[in-house]
Coordinates of C-alpha atoms and ligand atoms in Angstrom, one line a residue:
M1 CA -123.1 41.0 67.9
R2 CA -125.0 44.1 69.0
T3 CA -122.8 44.5 72.1
L4 CA -119.7 44.1 70.0
F5 CA -120.6 47.1 67.7
C6 CA -121.7 49.1 70.7
F7 CA -118.3 48.5 72.1
L8 CA -116.7 49.9 69.1
T9 CA -118.7 53.1 69.2
R10 CA -117.6 54.0 72.7
S11 CA -114.3 55.3 74.0
Y12 CA -112.9 55.0 77.4
K13 CA -112.8 58.1 79.6
A14 CA -109.9 58.9 82.0
D15 CA -112.3 58.9 84.9
G16 CA -113.2 55.3 84.2
G17 CA -116.5 55.8 82.3
W18 CA -117.5 55.1 78.7
K19 CA -118.2 57.9 76.4
Q20 CA -120.0 57.8 73.1
S21 CA -117.8 58.6 70.1
A22 CA -118.5 59.6 66.6
F23 CA -116.8 56.6 65.1
L24 CA -119.9 54.9 63.9
S25 CA -123.3 56.4 63.8
P26 CA -126.3 54.2 64.8
H27 CA -127.1 54.2 61.0
S28 CA -123.7 52.9 60.0
M29 CA -123.8 50.5 62.8
Q30 CA -126.9 48.9 61.4
R31 CA -125.3 48.8 58.0
R32 CA -122.3 46.9 59.3
V33 CA -124.5 44.4 61.1
R34 CA -126.5 43.9 57.8
C35 CA -123.2 43.5 55.9
R36 CA -122.2 40.7 58.1
R37 CA -125.4 38.8 57.1
S38 CA -124.9 39.2 53.3
D39 CA -121.7 38.5 51.6
V40 CA -122.2 41.2 49.0
C41 CA -121.5 44.4 50.8
K42 CA -119.4 47.1 49.3
E43 CA -118.1 48.4 52.6
E44 CA -116.9 45.0 53.7
R45 CA -115.0 44.6 50.4
S46 CA -112.2 46.9 51.5
Y47 CA -109.0 45.6 53.0
Y48 CA -106.1 47.5 54.6
I49 CA -103.0 45.5 55.4
T50 CA -99.8 46.9 57.0
T51 CA -96.3 45.7 57.8
P52 CA -94.4 47.1 60.7
I53 CA -92.4 50.2 59.7
F54 CA -88.7 49.3 59.6
Y55 CA -86.0 50.8 61.6
V56 CA -83.5 52.6 59.5
N57 CA -80.5 52.0 61.8
A58 CA -79.3 49.1 59.6
S59 CA -79.9 47.7 56.1
P60 CA -82.9 45.5 55.3
H61 CA -82.5 41.8 56.0
L62 CA -84.3 38.7 55.1
G63 CA -86.7 38.9 58.1
H64 CA -87.9 42.3 57.0
L65 CA -88.5 41.1 53.5
Y66 CA -90.5 38.2 54.9
S67 CA -92.9 40.6 56.7
A68 CA -93.3 42.6 53.5
I69 CA -93.8 39.6 51.2
L70 CA -96.4 38.1 53.5
A71 CA -98.4 41.4 53.4
D72 CA -97.9 41.7 49.7
C73 CA -99.3 38.2 49.2
M74 CA -102.4 39.1 51.2
H75 CA -102.8 42.4 49.2
R76 CA -102.5 40.6 45.9
Y77 CA -104.9 37.9 47.0
K78 CA -107.5 40.4 48.1
L79 CA -107.2 42.3 44.7
L80 CA -107.8 39.0 42.9
R81 CA -110.9 38.5 45.0
G82 CA -112.2 41.9 43.8
F83 CA -111.5 43.9 47.0
K84 CA -110.4 47.5 47.2
S85 CA -107.1 46.9 48.9
R86 CA -104.5 49.1 50.5
F87 CA -101.1 47.9 51.5
A88 CA -98.9 50.2 53.6
T89 CA -95.2 49.8 54.6
G90 CA -92.4 52.2 55.3
T91 CA -89.7 53.2 57.7
D92 CA -89.5 54.1 61.4
E93 CA -87.0 56.9 61.5
H94 CA -87.0 58.5 65.0
G95 CA -85.4 57.5 68.3
L96 CA -82.1 57.3 70.0
K97 CA -80.7 54.4 68.1
I98 CA -81.3 56.1 64.8
Q99 CA -79.8 59.3 66.2
Q100 CA -76.7 57.2 67.2
A101 CA -76.5 55.3 64.0
A102 CA -76.5 58.6 62.0
N103 CA -73.8 60.0 64.3
A104 CA -71.7 56.9 63.8
A105 CA -72.1 57.2 60.0
G106 CA -71.1 60.9 60.3
E107 CA -74.3 62.0 58.6
A108 CA -77.2 64.4 59.5
P109 CA -80.0 62.2 60.8
L110 CA -82.4 63.0 58.0
T111 CA -79.8 62.4 55.3
F112 CA -79.0 59.1 56.9
C113 CA -82.6 58.1 57.2
T114 CA -83.3 59.0 53.6
G115 CA -80.5 56.8 52.4
V116 CA -81.6 53.7 54.4
S117 CA -85.3 54.3 53.7
Q118 CA -84.4 54.3 50.0
R119 CA -82.7 50.9 50.4
F120 CA -85.9 49.5 51.7
R121 CA -87.9 50.9 48.8
Q122 CA -85.3 49.5 46.4
L123 CA -85.6 46.1 47.9
F124 CA -89.4 46.1 47.8
G125 CA -89.3 47.4 44.3
S126 CA -86.9 44.6 43.2
C127 CA -88.9 41.9 45.0
N128 CA -92.3 43.0 43.5
V129 CA -93.7 44.2 46.9
S130 CA -96.6 46.1 45.5
F131 CA -97.3 48.5 48.4
T132 CA -99.8 51.2 47.8
D133 CA -98.5 53.5 50.5
Y134 CA -95.0 54.1 51.8
I135 CA -94.7 56.1 54.9
R136 CA -91.7 57.7 56.6
T137 CA -92.1 58.9 60.2
T138 CA -90.1 62.0 59.3
E139 CA -92.8 63.2 56.9
E140 CA -94.8 66.3 57.7
R141 CA -98.1 64.6 57.3
H142 CA -97.0 62.1 60.0
R143 CA -95.9 64.8 62.4
R144 CA -99.4 66.4 62.1
S145 CA -101.1 63.1 62.7
V146 CA -99.0 62.3 65.8
E147 CA -99.5 65.7 67.2
H148 CA -103.3 65.4 66.8
F149 CA -103.3 62.0 68.3
W150 CA -101.2 63.1 71.3
C151 CA -103.4 66.2 71.9
T152 CA -106.6 64.0 71.8
L153 CA -105.1 61.6 74.4
Y154 CA -104.1 64.6 76.5
D155 CA -107.4 66.4 76.2
K156 CA -109.2 63.2 77.3
G157 CA -107.0 63.0 80.4
F158 CA -105.0 59.9 79.4
I159 CA -101.7 61.7 79.4
Y160 CA -100.3 63.3 82.5
K161 CA -97.0 64.6 83.6
G162 CA -95.2 62.4 86.1
N163 CA -92.0 60.9 87.2
Y164 CA -90.7 57.8 85.5
E165 CA -88.1 55.6 87.2
G166 CA -87.3 52.2 85.9
W167 CA -85.4 50.0 83.4
Y168 CA -85.2 51.0 79.7
S169 CA -83.8 49.0 76.8
M170 CA -82.5 51.3 74.1
P171 CA -82.1 48.7 71.3
D172 CA -85.7 47.7 71.9
E173 CA -86.9 51.2 72.7
S174 CA -88.8 49.6 75.5
F175 CA -89.6 50.1 79.2
L176 CA -89.3 47.1 81.4
T177 CA -90.5 46.0 84.8
P178 CA -88.1 44.5 87.3
A179 CA -89.5 41.1 86.6
Q180 CA -88.5 41.5 82.9
V181 CA -84.9 42.1 83.8
A182 CA -82.1 39.7 84.7
D183 CA -78.4 39.9 85.8
A184 CA -75.7 39.2 83.3
V185 CA -72.0 40.1 82.6
D186 CA -70.8 41.9 79.5
A187 CA -67.8 41.1 77.3
S188 CA -65.5 42.9 79.7
G189 CA -66.7 40.9 82.7
Q190 CA -68.8 43.8 84.1
A191 CA -72.0 43.1 85.8
I192 CA -75.0 44.4 83.8
K193 CA -78.8 44.0 83.6
V194 CA -80.4 42.7 80.5
S195 CA -83.9 42.3 79.1
L196 CA -85.1 38.8 79.7
E197 CA -87.0 38.9 76.4
S198 CA -84.4 40.3 74.0
G199 CA -81.1 39.8 75.9
H200 CA -80.3 43.5 75.3
K201 CA -78.6 45.6 78.0
V202 CA -80.9 47.8 79.9
E203 CA -80.2 51.1 81.7
W204 CA -81.9 52.7 84.8
L205 CA -83.8 55.7 83.7
K206 CA -85.1 58.4 86.1
E207 CA -86.7 61.5 84.7
E208 CA -89.8 63.6 84.7
N209 CA -91.8 62.9 81.6
Y210 CA -95.3 62.3 80.3
M211 CA -97.1 59.2 81.3
F212 CA -100.0 57.4 79.5
R213 CA -102.7 55.8 81.7
L214 CA -102.2 52.3 80.4
S215 CA -103.4 51.0 83.8
A216 CA -107.0 52.1 82.8
F217 CA -107.1 49.8 79.8
R218 CA -106.6 46.3 81.2
T219 CA -110.3 45.6 81.4
P220 CA -111.2 47.2 78.0
L221 CA -108.4 45.2 76.4
L222 CA -109.7 42.0 78.0
D223 CA -113.2 42.9 76.7
W224 CA -111.9 43.5 73.2
L225 CA -110.1 40.2 73.1
H226 CA -113.0 38.3 74.6
K227 CA -115.4 39.7 72.0
N228 CA -113.0 39.4 69.1
P229 CA -111.4 35.9 69.4
G230 CA -109.7 36.3 66.0
A231 CA -108.1 39.6 66.9
I232 CA -104.7 38.1 67.5
Q233 CA -103.6 35.2 65.4
P234 CA -102.2 32.5 65.7
E235 CA -103.8 31.4 69.0
R236 CA -100.6 30.9 70.8
F237 CA -99.8 34.6 70.6
L238 CA -103.3 35.5 71.9
Q239 CA -102.4 33.3 74.9
D240 CA -99.2 35.3 75.5
V241 CA -101.2 38.5 75.5
L242 CA -103.8 37.1 77.9
Q243 CA -101.0 36.1 80.1
W244 CA -99.6 39.6 80.2
L245 CA -103.0 40.9 81.0
Q246 CA -103.3 38.8 84.1
D247 CA -101.3 41.4 85.9
D248 CA -102.1 45.0 86.4
L249 CA -100.6 47.2 83.7
P250 CA -98.3 50.0 84.9
D251 CA -98.7 53.4 83.3
L252 CA -96.4 53.9 80.4
S253 CA -93.8 56.7 79.9
V254 CA -94.6 58.3 76.5
S255 CA -92.0 61.0 76.3
R256 CA -88.2 61.5 76.8
Q257 CA -86.4 64.6 77.9
R258 CA -85.4 66.5 74.8
S259 CA -81.8 66.9 76.2
R260 CA -81.5 63.0 75.9
L261 CA -83.4 62.6 72.6
Q262 CA -83.6 65.3 70.0
W263 CA -84.4 63.1 67.0
G264 CA -88.2 62.8 67.3
I265 CA -91.4 64.8 67.4
P266 CA -91.6 67.3 70.2
V267 CA -94.4 67.0 72.7
P268 CA -97.0 69.6 71.5
G269 CA -96.8 72.7 73.8
D270 CA -93.7 71.4 75.6
S271 CA -90.6 71.3 73.5
E272 CA -88.5 70.1 76.5
H273 CA -89.9 66.6 75.7
T274 CA -89.8 64.3 72.7
I275 CA -92.7 61.9 72.0
Y276 CA -91.8 58.2 72.7
V277 CA -90.7 56.6 69.5
W278 CA -93.2 53.7 69.7
L279 CA -96.2 56.0 70.1
D280 CA -94.9 58.0 67.2
A281 CA -94.3 54.9 65.1
L282 CA -97.7 53.1 65.8
V283 CA -99.6 56.2 64.6
N284 CA -98.2 55.6 61.2
Y285 CA -101.0 53.1 60.5
L286 CA -103.5 56.0 60.9
T287 CA -101.4 58.6 59.1
V288 CA -101.5 56.4 56.0
V289 CA -105.3 56.5 55.9
G290 CA -105.5 60.2 56.3
Y291 CA -105.9 60.6 60.1
P292 CA -107.2 62.9 61.5
D293 CA -109.5 63.4 58.5
N294 CA -111.6 60.8 56.6
H295 CA -109.8 57.8 58.1
N296 CA -112.8 55.9 59.4
H297 CA -113.5 53.8 56.4
W298 CA -110.0 52.4 55.9
W299 CA -109.3 52.3 59.6
S300 CA -112.3 50.0 60.2
V301 CA -110.7 47.3 57.9
A302 CA -107.1 47.6 59.2
R303 CA -105.0 44.4 59.8
H304 CA -101.4 44.4 61.0
I305 CA -98.7 41.9 60.3
V306 CA -96.0 41.9 63.0
G307 CA -93.1 39.9 64.1
K308 CA -93.4 38.1 67.5
D309 CA -90.9 40.5 69.1
I310 CA -93.2 43.5 68.7
L311 CA -96.4 41.9 69.8
K312 CA -96.7 43.8 73.1
F313 CA -96.5 47.1 71.4
H314 CA -99.2 46.1 68.9
A315 CA -101.5 44.1 71.2
I316 CA -101.3 46.1 74.4
Y317 CA -100.1 49.6 73.8
W318 CA -101.6 50.3 70.4
P319 CA -105.2 49.2 71.1
S320 CA -105.1 51.1 74.4
F321 CA -103.9 54.3 72.6
L322 CA -106.7 53.8 70.1
L323 CA -109.4 53.2 72.6
G324 CA -108.1 56.3 74.4
V325 CA -108.6 58.5 71.3
G326 CA -112.0 56.9 70.6
L327 CA -111.0 54.6 67.8
P328 CA -111.5 50.9 67.6
P329 CA -108.5 48.5 67.8
P330 CA -107.4 47.0 64.4
Q331 CA -109.5 44.2 63.0
S332 CA -106.7 41.7 63.5
I333 CA -103.0 41.4 64.3
H334 CA -101.2 38.6 62.5
V335 CA -98.0 37.5 64.2
H336 CA -95.2 35.6 62.6
S337 CA -92.1 34.0 64.1
H338 CA -88.5 34.7 63.1
W339 CA -86.0 33.5 60.6
T340 CA -82.9 32.1 62.1
V341 CA -79.6 30.9 60.6
N342 CA -78.3 27.6 61.9
G343 CA -80.7 27.9 64.7
T344 CA -79.4 31.3 65.8
K345 CA -81.2 34.7 65.5
M346 CA -80.0 36.8 62.7
S347 CA -78.0 39.7 64.0
K348 CA -75.5 42.2 62.7
S349 CA -73.1 41.5 65.6
L350 CA -73.1 37.8 64.9
G351 CA -72.4 38.5 61.2
N352 CA -75.1 36.0 60.1
V353 CA -77.5 38.4 58.5
V354 CA -78.9 37.1 55.3
D355 CA -78.9 39.8 52.6
P356 CA -82.1 39.7 50.7
F357 CA -80.7 41.7 47.7
E358 CA -78.0 39.1 47.2
R359 CA -80.4 36.1 47.8
S360 CA -83.1 37.4 45.4
Q361 CA -80.4 37.7 42.7
A362 CA -79.2 34.2 43.4
F363 CA -82.6 32.6 43.4
T364 CA -84.7 35.1 41.5
T365 CA -87.2 37.3 43.1
D366 CA -90.0 34.8 42.7
G367 CA -87.7 32.0 43.9
L368 CA -87.0 33.7 47.1
R369 CA -90.6 34.8 47.6
Y370 CA -91.8 31.2 47.1
F371 CA -89.2 29.8 49.5
L372 CA -90.0 32.3 52.3
L373 CA -93.7 31.8 52.0
R374 CA -93.5 28.0 51.5
Q375 CA -91.3 27.5 54.6
G376 CA -92.3 30.4 56.8
V377 CA -94.6 29.1 59.6
P378 CA -96.2 31.7 61.8
D379 CA -96.1 29.6 65.0
S380 CA -92.5 28.7 65.2
D381 CA -89.1 30.0 64.0
C382 CA -87.8 28.8 60.7
D383 CA -84.2 28.2 59.8
Y384 CA -82.7 29.6 56.7
A385 CA -80.1 27.8 54.6
D386 CA -79.2 28.2 50.9
H387 CA -79.3 24.5 50.2
K388 CA -82.9 24.4 51.5
V389 CA -83.9 27.1 49.0
T390 CA -82.3 25.2 46.2
N391 CA -84.0 22.0 47.1
V392 CA -87.5 23.5 47.4
L393 CA -87.2 25.5 44.2
N394 CA -85.7 22.7 42.1
T395 CA -88.3 20.2 43.3
E396 CA -91.4 22.2 43.3
L397 CA -91.0 25.1 40.8
A398 CA -88.5 23.8 38.3
D399 CA -89.2 20.0 38.1
S400 CA -92.8 19.6 39.3
L401 CA -94.6 22.7 38.0
G402 CA -92.2 23.6 35.2
G403 CA -92.0 19.9 34.1
L404 CA -95.8 19.6 34.0
L405 CA -96.2 22.8 31.9
N406 CA -93.5 21.6 29.6
R407 CA -95.0 18.2 29.1
C408 CA -98.4 19.4 27.9
T409 CA -97.2 22.4 25.9
A410 CA -94.2 20.8 24.2
P411 CA -94.8 20.5 20.4
A412 CA -94.0 16.8 20.5
L413 CA -97.2 16.1 22.5
N414 CA -99.2 19.2 21.8
L415 CA -98.8 19.3 18.0
T416 CA -101.4 22.0 17.3
Q417 CA -100.2 24.3 20.2
T418 CA -103.7 24.7 21.3
Y419 CA -106.0 24.1 24.3
P420 CA -107.3 20.8 22.8
P421 CA -110.9 19.6 23.2
F422 CA -112.1 17.6 26.2
C423 CA -114.0 14.4 25.2
P424 CA -116.6 13.3 27.8
L425 CA -116.7 9.8 26.3
F426 CA -113.2 9.1 27.7
F427 CA -113.7 11.0 31.0
P428 CA -117.4 10.5 31.6
I429 CA -119.1 11.4 34.9
E430 CA -120.5 7.8 34.9
R431 CA -116.9 6.3 35.1
D432 CA -116.9 3.9 32.1
G433 CA -114.4 5.7 29.9
R434 CA -110.6 5.5 29.9
A435 CA -110.1 7.5 33.1
V436 CA -109.3 5.5 36.3
P437 CA -110.5 6.1 39.9
E438 CA -107.3 8.0 40.7
D439 CA -108.2 10.5 37.9
Y440 CA -111.6 11.1 39.4
H441 CA -109.9 11.7 42.7
L442 CA -107.6 14.2 41.1
L443 CA -110.5 16.1 39.7
G444 CA -112.2 16.3 43.1
T445 CA -109.0 17.5 44.7
V446 CA -108.4 20.2 42.2
R447 CA -112.0 21.3 42.3
N448 CA -111.8 21.8 46.0
L449 CA -108.4 23.4 45.9
P450 CA -109.5 27.1 45.5
T451 CA -111.7 26.8 48.6
L452 CA -108.8 25.2 50.6
V453 CA -106.3 27.8 49.4
E454 CA -108.7 30.6 50.2
R455 CA -109.1 29.3 53.7
H456 CA -105.3 29.2 54.2
Y457 CA -104.7 32.6 52.6
E458 CA -107.4 34.1 54.8
S459 CA -105.7 32.8 57.9
L460 CA -102.3 33.8 56.6
H461 CA -101.2 30.2 56.5
V462 CA -99.6 30.7 53.1
Y463 CA -97.3 27.7 53.6
K464 CA -100.4 25.5 53.9
A465 CA -101.8 26.9 50.7
L466 CA -98.5 26.2 48.9
E467 CA -98.3 22.8 50.3
A468 CA -101.8 22.0 49.0
I469 CA -101.0 23.4 45.5
A470 CA -97.7 21.5 45.4
S471 CA -99.5 18.3 46.3
C472 CA -102.0 18.8 43.5
V473 CA -99.1 19.5 41.0
R474 CA -97.5 16.2 42.0
Q475 CA -100.9 14.4 41.5
T476 CA -101.3 16.0 38.1
N477 CA -97.8 14.8 37.1
G478 CA -98.9 11.3 38.3
F479 CA -102.0 11.6 36.1
V480 CA -99.9 12.3 33.0
Q481 CA -97.4 9.6 33.9
R482 CA -100.1 7.0 34.5
H483 CA -101.5 7.4 31.0
T484 CA -98.2 7.9 29.1
P485 CA -99.9 10.0 26.4
W486 CA -96.6 10.0 24.4
K487 CA -97.3 6.3 23.7
L488 CA -100.8 6.9 22.2
N489 CA -101.3 6.3 18.5
R490 CA -102.3 9.6 16.8
M491 CA -103.5 7.7 13.8
D492 CA -106.2 6.2 16.0
S493 CA -109.0 8.7 16.4
G494 CA -109.9 7.3 19.9
D495 CA -106.3 7.6 21.1
Q496 CA -106.1 11.1 19.6
R497 CA -109.3 12.2 21.5
W498 CA -108.0 10.6 24.7
L499 CA -104.7 12.4 24.2
D500 CA -106.5 15.7 23.7
T501 CA -108.5 15.0 26.9
I502 CA -105.4 14.3 28.9
I503 CA -103.8 17.5 27.8
H504 CA -107.0 19.5 28.3
V505 CA -107.4 18.3 31.9
T506 CA -103.7 19.0 32.6
L507 CA -103.9 22.5 31.1
E508 CA -107.0 23.2 33.2
C509 CA -105.2 22.0 36.3
L510 CA -102.3 24.3 35.4
R511 CA -104.6 27.2 34.9
I512 CA -106.0 26.8 38.4
Y513 CA -102.5 26.5 39.9
G514 CA -101.2 29.5 38.0
T515 CA -104.2 31.6 39.1
L516 CA -103.8 30.6 42.8
L517 CA -100.1 31.2 42.8
Q518 CA -100.3 34.8 41.5
P519 CA -100.1 36.3 45.0
V520 CA -96.9 34.4 45.8
V521 CA -95.0 34.2 42.6
P522 CA -96.4 36.9 40.3
R523 CA -93.8 36.6 37.6
V524 CA -93.8 32.8 37.4
A525 CA -97.6 32.7 37.5
D526 CA -97.8 35.3 34.7
K527 CA -95.4 33.3 32.6
L528 CA -97.4 30.1 33.1
L529 CA -100.8 31.7 32.4
S530 CA -99.5 33.5 29.4
R531 CA -98.1 30.3 27.9
L532 CA -101.6 28.7 28.4
G533 CA -103.1 31.7 26.5
V534 CA -105.1 32.9 29.6
R535 CA -105.6 36.6 29.2
A536 CA -104.9 39.2 32.0
D537 CA -108.6 39.7 32.6
E538 CA -109.2 35.9 33.0
R539 CA -107.0 35.4 36.1
K540 CA -109.3 36.5 38.9
W541 CA -110.6 34.4 41.7
S542 CA -114.0 34.3 39.9
D543 CA -112.3 32.6 37.0
L544 CA -111.4 29.6 39.0
D545 CA -114.2 27.4 37.5
F546 CA -112.2 24.2 37.0
L547 CA -112.8 22.0 34.0
P548 CA -116.3 23.1 33.0
S549 CA -116.4 20.7 30.1
Y550 CA -116.5 17.8 32.5
S551 CA -119.9 18.8 33.6
G552 CA -121.1 19.7 30.1
K553 CA -120.5 23.4 30.3
D554 CA -118.7 25.6 27.8
C555 CA -115.0 26.0 28.3
R556 CA -113.9 29.4 26.9
F557 CA -110.3 28.2 26.5
Q558 CA -111.0 25.1 24.5
G559 CA -109.6 25.5 20.9
R560 CA -107.6 28.5 21.9
T561 CA -104.1 28.9 20.6
L562 CA -101.5 28.7 23.3
G563 CA -99.4 31.7 24.1
P564 CA -95.8 32.0 22.9
D565 CA -93.1 29.7 24.3
T566 CA -90.8 32.1 26.3
G567 CA -88.6 29.4 27.7
V568 CA -88.6 27.2 30.8
L569 CA -90.9 28.2 33.5
F570 CA -88.2 28.2 36.3
N571 CA -84.6 27.4 35.7
R572 CA -83.1 24.6 37.8
L573 CA -80.6 25.9 40.3
E574 CA -77.7 23.5 39.5
N575 CA -75.2 24.7 42.0
P576 CA -76.1 25.5 45.6
T577 CA -75.0 29.1 46.2
G578 CA -74.2 30.8 49.4
D579 CA -73.5 28.7 52.5
E580 CA -72.6 25.5 50.8
Q581 CA -70.4 27.3 48.3
K582 CA -68.9 29.4 51.1
T583 CA -68.2 26.2 53.1
K584 CA -66.5 24.7 50.0
K585 CA -64.5 27.8 49.4
I586 CA -63.4 27.9 53.1
K587 CA -62.4 24.2 52.9
K588 CA -60.5 24.9 49.6
Q589 CA -58.7 27.8 51.1
A590 CA -57.8 25.7 54.2
I591 CA -56.3 23.1 51.9
I592 CA -54.4 25.6 49.9
S593 CA -53.1 27.4 53.0
R594 CA -52.0 24.0 54.4
Q595 CA -50.1 23.3 51.1
F596 CA -48.2 26.5 51.5
T597 CA -47.3 26.2 55.1
Ligands
MSP1 N1 -89.7 49.9 64.0 C1 -90.3 48.8 64.7 C2 -91.7 48.5 64.3 C3 -92.6 49.7 64.4 S1 -94.2 49.3 63.8 C4 -95.1 50.5 64.3 C5 -89.4 47.5 64.4 N2 -88.6 47.6 63.4 S2 -87.6 46.4 63.0 O1 -87.0 46.9 61.8 O2 -86.8 46.1 64.0 O3 -88.5 45.1 62.7 C6 -89.5 45.1 61.7 C7 -90.1 43.8 61.6 O4 -89.2 42.8 61.1 C8 -90.7 43.2 62.9 O5 -91.9 42.7 62.6 C9 -89.7 42.2 63.2 O6 -90.4 41.1 64.0 C10 -89.3 41.7 61.9 N3 -88.1 40.9 62.0 C11 -86.9 41.3 62.5 N4 -86.1 40.2 62.5 C12 -86.7 39.2 62.0 C13 -86.3 37.9 61.6 N5 -85.1 37.4 61.9 N6 -87.3 37.1 61.1 C14 -88.5 37.5 60.8 N7 -88.9 38.8 61.0 C15 -88.0 39.6 61.7 O7 -89.5 46.6 65.2

């Protein structure tokens, strides 16, 4: 542990030696070590999560929304847990491809960027993505931050002027070694070279520019990963990074000639060069937290969410830049895979891009959020299809969860429209009441659910958390079904008390599910909890004490009047939209056209 923190307090010098930096004083070092030992430490209760900043050369698509929703879910979860949380997102607006997209649109680059950046903001607004910071790399505060970062690297001897000659992929804004390039032919039959990883065409670049001493960071990076095994998650992506680190790292070109690229931040003191767009973009994570002033607190709790295609930039370049300026690498990098359509990568040229605006209207914002987080698996790609969304939402949100809420709040069963009393005689700890073994099993499962969900949220396996909740909802429906409360005789006081107990247990289960679901489906969860009469200040993680009456404790909800009935929790989606409808439409058109030919 001590070595680890010592590591964080030193920066790497260009001449190969370690230099003490001001990042953590010995005093704050001690404090951090102590915090690790006790769970109640103010400093440890801060959280800073980021999404990648999105290129503005095209409109937002479903994959972008997924990154943002995943981060939003983590931010909301941490707030529920009482953390001070920051959530940053934004747009990446410099670089050749943005310059070209603006030209193609016939607009000035900044006007073009403002328009698309606004689209991202709109999407996030309409999908309840509750970011606390939105950054655009064309902002003045970012330029100052990048300039300071560059000058620090330069002053420390990590940037030097040299000659770069090699392959460059413009769509990926990425430099490639010969081993990362393959032969191919383009649409017109011309022989070209492409990037093995992305398939994009590459060009040979030869120019004088500024180089970053990436080669000096192979060992420090290996040290960092060795001492922080959770730094890159999931594990399979850590293995990819370790694989890349088996070979020497070539120095990295970090500028482009101004004559080729004007749309970017000029190199400080040398306006003939523009700073490489990835260096510029990565620094956004620091700009947000105030770099170069007062950034240490938030920076020390930073976590990044990134798609698998940009892992190398985040796991190799970024930590090296940071170590170079004397800052620690981020606490963790969480990698997710991609959304495909019919097994194919979404791309504008293939015309298979799923429009998140359209889809969130068709399925509701919470519907789309639920589907993406329920089906999105970090380790492997997920295939999107409208009929899958319809199935998942109808089964889990409309029928299972909505049906359960409806059952125990409908006036036919819940005459008094209250949270009725729990009667220990019928559901005693000693097991000689009316409850059967499966009911005790249900209680145990729901009691353990918050811990399980917590574990899955913490590791960003949101789909596992949702799977666990969905399974509990199914079991709770089974509980109600098993005891057929609608058949009980209200005139019989025993039956009435057992009926109240069944409803009480079910409402308690629903309260737990609603509270746990807030980070994923904030609107649906709010509707559910409001119907149960759970106040806004009773929905935190610390309120997850399930069924206190069972163990003889007071239940503050017992006897409370339910909230107003504002309609069904989640409307069934009767007709599949999108692809199935499109297929039907295409088939119909084909038949019509056959009839007329
Ligand atoms: N601008 C860079 C990131 C700079 S961060 C300092 C970039 N932008 S991007 O717009 O191309 O991609 C942003 C994010 O969206 C990346 O994490 C990328 O992996 C993710 N996705 C792009 N297509 C995706 C899918 N089809 N599915 C899931 N996520 C996808 O890269």
